Every structure is written in C-alpha cells, then in structure tokens.
Coordinates of C-alpha atoms and ligand atoms in Angstrom, one line a residue:
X1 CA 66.4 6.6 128.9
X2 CA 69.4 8.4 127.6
X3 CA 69.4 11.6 125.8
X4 CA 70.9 10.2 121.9
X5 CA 69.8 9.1 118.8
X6 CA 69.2 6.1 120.0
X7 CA 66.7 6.9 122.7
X8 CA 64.7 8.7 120.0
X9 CA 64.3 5.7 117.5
X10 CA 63.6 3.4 120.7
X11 CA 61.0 5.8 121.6
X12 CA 57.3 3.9 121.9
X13 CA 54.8 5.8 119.4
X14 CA 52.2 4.7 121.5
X15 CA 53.0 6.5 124.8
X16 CA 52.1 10.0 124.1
X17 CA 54.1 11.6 127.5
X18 CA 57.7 9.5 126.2
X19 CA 58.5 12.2 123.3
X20 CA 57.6 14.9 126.2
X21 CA 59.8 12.8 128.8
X22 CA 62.7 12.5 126.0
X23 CA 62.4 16.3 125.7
X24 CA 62.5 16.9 129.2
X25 CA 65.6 14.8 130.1
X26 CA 67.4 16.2 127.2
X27 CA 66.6 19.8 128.3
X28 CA 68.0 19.0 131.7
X29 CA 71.1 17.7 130.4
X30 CA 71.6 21.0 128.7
X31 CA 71.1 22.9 131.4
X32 CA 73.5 21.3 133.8
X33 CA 75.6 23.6 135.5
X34 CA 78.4 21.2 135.5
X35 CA 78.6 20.8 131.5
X36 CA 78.6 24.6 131.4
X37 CA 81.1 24.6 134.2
X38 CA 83.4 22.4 131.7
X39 CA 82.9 24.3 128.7
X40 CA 83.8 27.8 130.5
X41 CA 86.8 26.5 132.0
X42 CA 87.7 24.3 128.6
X43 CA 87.5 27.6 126.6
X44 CA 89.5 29.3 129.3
X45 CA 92.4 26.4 129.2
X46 CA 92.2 27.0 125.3
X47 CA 92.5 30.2 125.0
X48 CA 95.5 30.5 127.6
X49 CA 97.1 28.0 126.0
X50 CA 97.1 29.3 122.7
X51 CA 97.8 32.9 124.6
X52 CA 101.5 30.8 125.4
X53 CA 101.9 29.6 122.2
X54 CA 101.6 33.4 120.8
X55 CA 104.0 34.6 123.3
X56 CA 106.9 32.5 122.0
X57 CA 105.2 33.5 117.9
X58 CA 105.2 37.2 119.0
X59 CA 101.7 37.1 118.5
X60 CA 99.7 36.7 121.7
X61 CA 96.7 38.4 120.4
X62 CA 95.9 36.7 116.9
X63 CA 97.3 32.8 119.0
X64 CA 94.3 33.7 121.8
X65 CA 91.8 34.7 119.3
X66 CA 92.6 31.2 117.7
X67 CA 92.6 29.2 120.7
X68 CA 89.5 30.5 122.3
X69 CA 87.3 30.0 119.1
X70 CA 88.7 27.0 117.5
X71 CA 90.5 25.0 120.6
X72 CA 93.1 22.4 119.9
X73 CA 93.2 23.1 116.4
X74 CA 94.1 27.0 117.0
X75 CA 96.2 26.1 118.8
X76 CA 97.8 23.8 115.4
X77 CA 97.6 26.8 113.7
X78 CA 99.0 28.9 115.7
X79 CA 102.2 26.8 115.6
X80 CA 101.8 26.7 111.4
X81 CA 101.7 30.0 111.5
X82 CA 104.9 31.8 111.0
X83 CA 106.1 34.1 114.1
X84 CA 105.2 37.4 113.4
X85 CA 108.9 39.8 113.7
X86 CA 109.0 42.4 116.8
X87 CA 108.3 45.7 116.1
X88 CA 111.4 48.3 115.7
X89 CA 112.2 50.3 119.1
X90 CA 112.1 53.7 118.6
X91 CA 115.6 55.0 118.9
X92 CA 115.3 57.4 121.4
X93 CA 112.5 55.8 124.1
X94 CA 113.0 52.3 123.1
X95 CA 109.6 51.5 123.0
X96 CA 108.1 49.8 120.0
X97 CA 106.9 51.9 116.6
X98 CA 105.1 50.5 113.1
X99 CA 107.8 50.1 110.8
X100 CA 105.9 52.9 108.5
X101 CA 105.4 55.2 111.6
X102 CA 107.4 59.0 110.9
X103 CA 107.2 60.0 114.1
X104 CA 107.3 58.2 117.8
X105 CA 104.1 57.8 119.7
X106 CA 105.4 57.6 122.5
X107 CA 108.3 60.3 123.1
X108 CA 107.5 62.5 119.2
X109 CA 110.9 62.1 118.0
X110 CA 111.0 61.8 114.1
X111 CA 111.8 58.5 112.6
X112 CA 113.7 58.0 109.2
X113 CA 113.6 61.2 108.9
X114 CA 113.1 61.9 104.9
X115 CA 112.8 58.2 104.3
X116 CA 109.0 58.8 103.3
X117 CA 109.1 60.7 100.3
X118 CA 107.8 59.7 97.6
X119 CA 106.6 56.5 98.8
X120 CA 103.1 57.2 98.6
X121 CA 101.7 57.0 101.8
X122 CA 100.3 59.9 104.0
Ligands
ZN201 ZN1 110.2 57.3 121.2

C-alpha cells in the first residue's frame, strides 16, 4: 500500500485497522529523515544559488530571500529583476553611503555639502 490518493479510494471499508494502517504508513513517510535531509539541502542549493545570481544583480540579499522561499522560480525573478545600481563611495573613505546620506558613516566627512536644502528631508 502506497501512501496517495489512490491508496485511499482502494481502501476496503470493511477492514476497520486499513484507514489506521494508511495513516500509519503515511506518517512514516513524513517523518523520514531522508526526505527532510533533501528538503534542507534543496533549500540550501536554492538559496545559494539565487545568493549568485544577486551577486552579479548587486543584490545578494533580496536574490537569497527569493531563492530560499520560492526556489527555481526566485531564482526567475531574480534574473527579471533589474540589477539594483552600487551605492556611491564616499569620497574620502571609499566605502559605500545612501545616495541621500549628508554625512559619511563610516569616516563623518560631509557629503554634498549644501545639496539638501530645501529638499525636504530631515
Ligand atoms: Zn567616508
């Protein structure tokens, strides 16, 4: 007896234990270690994959976010997706800074200075 649709229309209505056996056998297919063992690693592929796929988007975060929860097809989105531009280097660390930022995080030297008046924004 297999563990399908078809084992549970073939099931005899007058055996009282074969729904229980059913249930049983289905229960222990569930709980294989092996079929978890797959799944972990299968996520795990996914997500690195689309974790590549980001790298070359400049996006590695939002591409492994895709590819863990929705697999192969993050991993089609993540290539529909357009590439997301690098982030401006601040000129006097060269490290990276928002576009918006007044100041560097990293080394505190002003950005643009001026650039944000009257724009709005705090
Ligand atoms: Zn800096």
């Amino acid at each position: 007896m297999s563990c399908d649709l078809s084992a549970l229309t073939n099931l005899d209505p007058t055996d009282p234990d074969a729904a229980q056996r059913l249930l049983d056998q289905c229960t222990q297919t569930l709980t294989d270690p092996s079929l978890w063992i797959w799944a972990i690693v299968f996520t795990v592929v996914c997500a690195a994959v689309g974790a590549l796929i980001g790298k070359y988007k400049n996006a590695v975060v939002r591409d492994t976010l895709l590819g863990l929860a929705f697999g192969p097809i993050g991993w089609i989105i993540s290539l529909v997706l357009p590439a997301q531009k690098p982030k401006p280097l601040c000129p006097q660390c060269r490290k990276p800074v928002d576009a918006d930022d007044k100041h560097c995080r990293h080394c505190g030297v002003a950005l643009r200075a001026g650039a944000k008046i009257g724009t709005g924004k705090p």
